[in-house]
PDB file of C-alpha atoms and ligand atoms in Angstrom:
ATOM      1  CA  MET A   1     -68.285  -2.119 -10.453  1.00 57.00           C
ATOM      2  CA  SER A   2     -69.476  -3.510  -6.602  1.00 75.00           C
ATOM      3  CA  ASN A   3     -67.385  -1.893  -4.470  1.00 90.00           C
ATOM      4  CA  VAL A   4     -65.526  -5.107  -2.980  1.00 88.00           C
ATOM      5  CA  LYS A   5     -64.524  -6.021  -6.881  1.00 91.00           C
ATOM      6  CA  GLN A   6     -63.050  -1.976  -6.593  1.00 93.00           C
ATOM      7  CA  ALA A   7     -61.419  -3.147  -3.297  1.00 95.00           C
ATOM      8  CA  MET A   8     -60.198  -6.158  -5.726  1.00 96.00           C
ATOM      9  CA  ASP A   9     -58.661  -4.101  -7.560  1.00 94.00           C
ATOM     10  CA  VAL A  10     -56.704  -2.347  -5.061  1.00 95.00           C
ATOM     11  CA  TYR A  11     -56.153  -4.905  -3.073  1.00 97.00           C
ATOM     12  CA  LEU A  12     -53.865  -6.175  -5.602  1.00 95.00           C
ATOM     13  CA  ASP A  13     -52.382  -3.262  -6.797  1.00 93.00           C
ATOM     14  CA  GLY A  14     -51.153  -3.108  -3.257  1.00 94.00           C
ATOM     15  CA  LEU A  15     -49.809  -6.835  -2.781  1.00 95.00           C
ATOM     16  CA  ARG A  16     -47.667  -6.119  -6.578  1.00 93.00           C
ATOM     17  CA  ASN A  17     -46.243  -2.869  -4.622  1.00 92.00           C
ATOM     18  CA  GLN A  18     -45.038  -5.144  -1.576  1.00 94.00           C
ATOM     19  CA  HIS A  19     -44.006  -7.382  -4.163  1.00 93.00           C
ATOM     20  CA  ALA A  20     -41.732  -4.770  -5.058  1.00 90.00           C
ATOM     21  CA  VAL A  21     -40.711  -3.540  -1.592  1.00 91.00           C
ATOM     22  CA  GLU A  22     -40.145  -6.708  -1.063  1.00 94.00           C
ATOM     23  CA  MET A  23     -37.393  -7.170  -4.153  1.00 91.00           C
ATOM     24  CA  GLN A  24     -36.104  -3.763  -2.819  1.00 90.00           C
ATOM     25  CA  ALA A  25     -35.054  -5.147   1.067  1.00 92.00           C
ATOM     26  CA  VAL A  26     -33.297  -7.996  -1.374  1.00 93.00           C
ATOM     27  CA  GLY A  27     -31.435  -6.547  -3.304  1.00 90.00           C
ATOM     28  CA  THR A  28     -30.363  -3.218  -0.654  1.00 90.00           C
ATOM     29  CA  ILE A  29     -29.198  -6.153   1.347  1.00 93.00           C
ATOM     30  CA  GLN A  30     -27.391  -8.052  -1.252  1.00 92.00           C
ATOM     31  CA  ASN A  31     -26.066  -5.137  -1.846  1.00 89.00           C
ATOM     32  CA  GLU A  32     -24.704  -3.999   1.825  1.00 91.00           C
ATOM     33  CA  MET A  33     -23.424  -7.376   2.954  1.00 92.00           C
ATOM     34  CA  PRO A  34     -20.262  -8.014   2.317  1.00 91.00           C
ATOM     35  CA  ARG A  35     -18.922  -4.619   3.795  1.00 89.00           C
ATOM     36  CA  MET A  36     -21.272  -5.394   6.250  1.00 91.00           C
ATOM     37  CA  GLU A  37     -19.318  -8.780   8.068  1.00 91.00           C
ATOM     38  CA  PRO A  38     -17.684  -6.431  10.173  1.00 90.00           C
ATOM     39  CA  TYR A  39     -20.758  -6.096  12.612  1.00 92.00           C
ATOM     40  CA  PRO A  40     -21.320 -10.284  12.395  1.00 93.00           C
ATOM     41  CA  ASP A  41     -24.491 -10.461  14.946  1.00 93.00           C
ATOM     42  CA  LEU A  42     -26.016  -7.217  12.259  1.00 95.00           C
ATOM     43  CA  TYR A  43     -24.728 -10.033   9.439  1.00 95.00           C
ATOM     44  CA  ALA A  44     -26.430 -12.857  10.526  1.00 96.00           C
ATOM     45  CA  LYS A  45     -29.546 -10.380  10.814  1.00 96.00           C
ATOM     46  CA  MET A  46     -29.068  -9.278   7.994  1.00 96.00           C
ATOM     47  CA  LYS A  47     -28.889 -12.518   6.392  1.00 97.00           C
ATOM     48  CA  ALA A  48     -31.728 -13.776   8.012  1.00 97.00           C
ATOM     49  CA  ASP A  49     -33.961 -10.185   6.903  1.00 97.00           C
ATOM     50  CA  HIS A  50     -32.846 -11.644   3.064  1.00 96.00           C
ATOM     51  CA  GLU A  51     -33.579 -14.754   3.006  1.00 97.00           C
ATOM     52  CA  ARG A  52     -37.454 -13.779   4.614  1.00 97.00           C
ATOM     53  CA  SER A  53     -37.658 -11.268   2.633  1.00 96.00           C
ATOM     54  CA  VAL A  54     -37.433 -13.651  -0.259  1.00 95.00           C
ATOM     55  CA  THR A  55     -40.120 -15.808   1.636  1.00 97.00           C
ATOM     56  CA  GLN A  56     -42.057 -13.375   2.112  1.00 97.00           C
ATOM     57  CA  ALA A  57     -42.254 -12.555  -1.385  1.00 95.00           C
ATOM     58  CA  ALA A  58     -42.856 -15.764  -2.338  1.00 95.00           C
ATOM     59  CA  ARG A  59     -45.699 -15.766  -0.705  1.00 97.00           C
ATOM     60  CA  LEU A  60     -47.359 -12.654  -1.928  1.00 96.00           C
ATOM     61  CA  ASP A  61     -46.458 -13.982  -5.276  1.00 94.00           C
ATOM     62  CA  ASP A  62     -48.820 -17.456  -4.520  1.00 95.00           C
ATOM     63  CA  LEU A  63     -51.902 -14.517  -2.921  1.00 96.00           C
ATOM     64  CA  LEU A  64     -50.744 -12.607  -6.352  1.00 95.00           C
ATOM     65  CA  ALA A  65     -51.750 -15.942  -8.965  1.00 94.00           C
ATOM     66  CA  LYS A  66     -54.649 -17.511  -6.313  1.00 95.00           C
ATOM     67  CA  HIS A  67     -56.554 -14.564  -7.374  1.00 95.00           C
ATOM     68  CA  GLY A  68     -55.681 -14.763 -10.649  1.00 90.00           C
ATOM     69  CA  SER A  69     -53.213 -12.039 -10.830  1.00 86.00           C
ATOM     70  CA  SER A  70     -49.370 -11.776 -11.883  1.00 73.00           C
ATOM     71  CA  LYS A  71     -46.836  -9.552 -10.497  1.00 65.00           C
ATOM     72  CA  SER A  72     -45.742  -6.451 -12.349  1.00 61.00           C
ATOM     73  CA  VAL A  73     -42.698  -6.837 -14.401  1.00 55.00           C
ATOM     74  CA  ILE A  74     -42.865  -3.545 -15.164  1.00 52.00           C
ATOM     75  CA  LYS A  75     -42.408  -2.164 -11.870  1.00 59.00           C
ATOM     76  CA  GLN A  76     -39.751  -5.298 -10.199  1.00 58.00           C
ATOM     77  CA  ALA A  77     -37.150  -3.885 -12.911  1.00 57.00           C
ATOM     78  CA  VAL A  78     -37.920   0.084 -12.336  1.00 54.00           C
ATOM     79  CA  THR A  79     -37.881  -1.314  -8.375  1.00 61.00           C
ATOM     80  CA  GLY A  80     -34.636  -3.244  -8.548  1.00 58.00           C
ATOM     81  CA  ALA A  81     -32.670   0.257 -10.425  1.00 55.00           C
ATOM     82  CA  VAL A  82     -33.784   2.260  -7.320  1.00 59.00           C
ATOM     83  CA  ALA A  83     -32.229  -0.807  -5.463  1.00 58.00           C
ATOM     84  CA  THR A  84     -29.624  -0.324  -6.515  1.00 56.00           C
ATOM     85  CA  VAL A  85     -28.851   2.826  -6.246  1.00 55.00           C
ATOM     86  CA  ALA A  86     -30.968   3.160  -2.266  1.00 61.00           C
ATOM     87  CA  GLY A  87     -28.323  -0.034  -1.843  1.00 59.00           C
ATOM     88  CA  PHE A  88     -25.160   2.269  -3.098  1.00 58.00           C
ATOM     89  CA  ILE A  89     -26.349   6.032  -1.839  1.00 66.00           C
ATOM     90  CA  HIS A  90     -23.759   4.874   1.664  1.00 68.00           C
ATOM     91  CA  VAL A  91     -21.064   3.183   0.527  1.00 68.00           C
ATOM     92  CA  GLY A  92     -17.766   4.586   1.498  1.00 71.00           C
ATOM     93  CA  ALA A  93     -19.427   6.316   3.969  1.00 74.00           C
ATOM     94  CA  ASP A  94     -16.921   6.642   6.829  1.00 79.00           C
ATOM     95  CA  ASP A  95     -20.458   5.912   9.398  1.00 87.00           C
ATOM     96  CA  GLU A  96     -21.854   3.671   6.407  1.00 87.00           C
ATOM     97  CA  VAL A  97     -23.334   0.926   9.317  1.00 90.00           C
ATOM     98  CA  LEU A  98     -25.571   3.683  11.328  1.00 92.00           C
ATOM     99  CA  LYS A  99     -27.019   4.922   8.396  1.00 91.00           C
ATOM    100  CA  ASN A 100     -27.525   1.856   7.043  1.00 91.00           C
ATOM    101  CA  VAL A 101     -29.628   0.349   9.976  1.00 93.00           C
ATOM    102  CA  LEU A 102     -31.329   3.855  10.260  1.00 92.00           C
ATOM    103  CA  ALA A 103     -33.383   3.503   7.005  1.00 91.00           C
ATOM    104  CA  ALA A 104     -33.407   0.122   7.875  1.00 93.00           C
ATOM    105  CA  ILE A 105     -35.651   0.896  11.045  1.00 94.00           C
ATOM    106  CA  GLY A 106     -37.617   3.314   8.742  1.00 92.00           C
ATOM    107  CA  TYR A 107     -38.095   0.438   6.037  1.00 92.00           C
ATOM    108  CA  LYS A 108     -39.130  -1.647   8.367  1.00 95.00           C
ATOM    109  CA  ALA A 109     -41.919   0.923   9.910  1.00 94.00           C
ATOM    110  CA  TYR A 110     -43.230   1.152   6.176  1.00 93.00           C
ATOM    111  CA  GLU A 111     -43.108  -2.263   5.384  1.00 95.00           C
ATOM    112  CA  ILE A 112     -44.966  -3.343   8.503  1.00 96.00           C
ATOM    113  CA  SER A 113     -48.036   0.050   8.215  1.00 95.00           C
ATOM    114  CA  SER A 114     -47.988  -1.798   4.685  1.00 95.00           C
ATOM    115  CA  TYR A 115     -48.440  -4.700   5.499  1.00 98.00           C
ATOM    116  CA  LYS A 116     -51.349  -3.120   8.040  1.00 98.00           C
ATOM    117  CA  VAL A 117     -53.138  -2.220   4.924  1.00 97.00           C
ATOM    118  CA  LEU A 118     -52.777  -4.672   3.202  1.00 98.00           C
ATOM    119  CA  LEU A 119     -54.529  -6.256   6.188  1.00 98.00           C
ATOM    120  CA  VAL A 120     -57.638  -4.337   6.266  1.00 98.00           C
ATOM    121  CA  LEU A 121     -58.056  -4.582   2.329  1.00 97.00           C
ATOM    122  CA  ALA A 122     -58.284  -8.266   2.410  1.00 98.00           C
ATOM    123  CA  ASP A 123     -61.285  -8.026   4.398  1.00 97.00           C
ATOM    124  CA  ALA A 124     -62.142  -5.166   1.731  1.00 97.00           C
ATOM    125  CA  ALA A 125     -62.001  -7.438  -1.199  1.00 97.00           C
ATOM    126  CA  GLY A 126     -64.069 -10.935   0.806  1.00 97.00           C
ATOM    127  CA  ALA A 127     -60.146 -11.905   0.448  1.00 97.00           C
ATOM    128  CA  GLY A 128     -59.734 -12.859   4.770  1.00 97.00           C
ATOM    129  CA  ASP A 129     -58.767 -16.582   3.725  1.00 98.00           C
ATOM    130  CA  ASP A 130     -55.081 -14.318   3.027  1.00 98.00           C
ATOM    131  CA  LYS A 131     -54.737 -12.347   6.407  1.00 98.00           C
ATOM    132  CA  PRO A 132     -52.582 -15.135   8.181  1.00 98.00           C
ATOM    133  CA  THR A 133     -50.128 -15.734   5.534  1.00 98.00           C
ATOM    134  CA  LEU A 134     -49.924 -11.519   5.453  1.00 98.00           C
ATOM    135  CA  GLU A 135     -49.883 -11.588   9.383  1.00 98.00           C
ATOM    136  CA  GLN A 136     -46.744 -14.010   9.296  1.00 98.00           C
ATOM    137  CA  SER A 137     -44.623 -12.071   7.214  1.00 98.00           C
ATOM    138  CA  MET A 138     -45.888  -8.356   9.550  1.00 98.00           C
ATOM    139  CA  LYS A 139     -44.842 -10.460  12.142  1.00 98.00           C
ATOM    140  CA  GLU A 140     -41.169 -11.117  10.801  1.00 98.00           C
ATOM    141  CA  GLU A 141     -40.840  -7.220   9.526  1.00 97.00           C
ATOM    142  CA  GLN A 142     -42.338  -6.708  13.095  1.00 98.00           C
ATOM    143  CA  GLU A 143     -38.775  -8.832  14.593  1.00 98.00           C
ATOM    144  CA  MET A 144     -35.978  -6.729  12.750  1.00 97.00           C
ATOM    145  CA  GLY A 145     -37.607  -3.968  12.901  1.00 97.00           C
ATOM    146  CA  ASP A 146     -38.072  -5.167  16.697  1.00 98.00           C
ATOM    147  CA  TRP A 147     -34.353  -6.302  16.950  1.00 97.00           C
ATOM    148  CA  LEU A 148     -32.757  -3.149  14.335  1.00 97.00           C
ATOM    149  CA  GLY A 149     -34.510  -0.806  17.579  1.00 96.00           C
ATOM    150  CA  SER A 150     -32.937  -2.300  20.876  1.00 96.00           C
ATOM    151  CA  ASN A 151     -29.825  -2.868  18.785  1.00 95.00           C
ATOM    152  CA  LEU A 152     -29.062   0.408  18.025  1.00 94.00           C
ATOM    153  CA  PRO A 153     -26.848   1.076  21.166  1.00 92.00           C
ATOM    154  CA  ASN A 154     -25.230  -1.752  20.773  1.00 92.00           C
ATOM    155  CA  LEU A 155     -24.434  -1.160  16.970  1.00 92.00           C
ATOM    156  CA  VAL A 156     -23.214   2.037  17.679  1.00 93.00           C
ATOM    157  CA  GLN A 157     -20.339   1.100  20.048  1.00 92.00           C
ATOM    158  CA  ALA A 158     -19.450  -1.900  18.257  1.00 91.00           C
ATOM    159  CA  TYR A 159     -19.110   1.646  15.440  1.00 92.00           C
ATOM    160  CA  LEU A 160     -17.063   3.405  18.050  1.00 91.00           C
ATOM    161  CA  GLY A 161     -14.546   0.169  18.579  1.00 87.00           C
ATOM    162  CA  TRP A 162     -13.950  -0.251  14.841  1.00 59.00           C
ATOM    163  CA  LYS A 163     -13.408   2.390  14.096  1.00 51.00           C
ATOM    164  CA  SER A 164     -10.376   3.245  16.771  1.00 40.00           C
ATOM    165  CA  ALA A 165      -9.395  -0.805  15.751  1.00 33.00           C
TER     166      ALA A 165
HETATM  167 FE1  LIG B   1     -39.787  -8.577   4.405  1.00 81.83          FE
END
């Protein structure tokens, strides 16, 4: 097996994993959104992030198809179950919104890093053409991560106001 072929296998596996990561994000956001309505800014951002995650997953699907591969159905089913658990883990917690936002910041950091990994793998696999697509998704993750990070103080204040209301 040539190094490039080996790198392609690793890259394709990475694309499949990232697809599962995006689908987990979709599931988690879906679970959390109904209870985030008291925080309109956060709610709007989560809605946009949900739509973007669906698009990002579709982009990964397209890249996999382009390389004659497909996403792993089994892996997706397993991750879907994890998403359900992850989405409900903070339900009922008094400070659910804060826990959700902290978890989302961590998740965004993971997503940004995993797109970085994919960019290196794309080069190694001779799939440099894929990079603008991956970079677009990475940029979107960065934007959401930045928004969450810079709005964290506001969200804490909104939470405190909500509690005393
Ligand atoms: Fe995403």
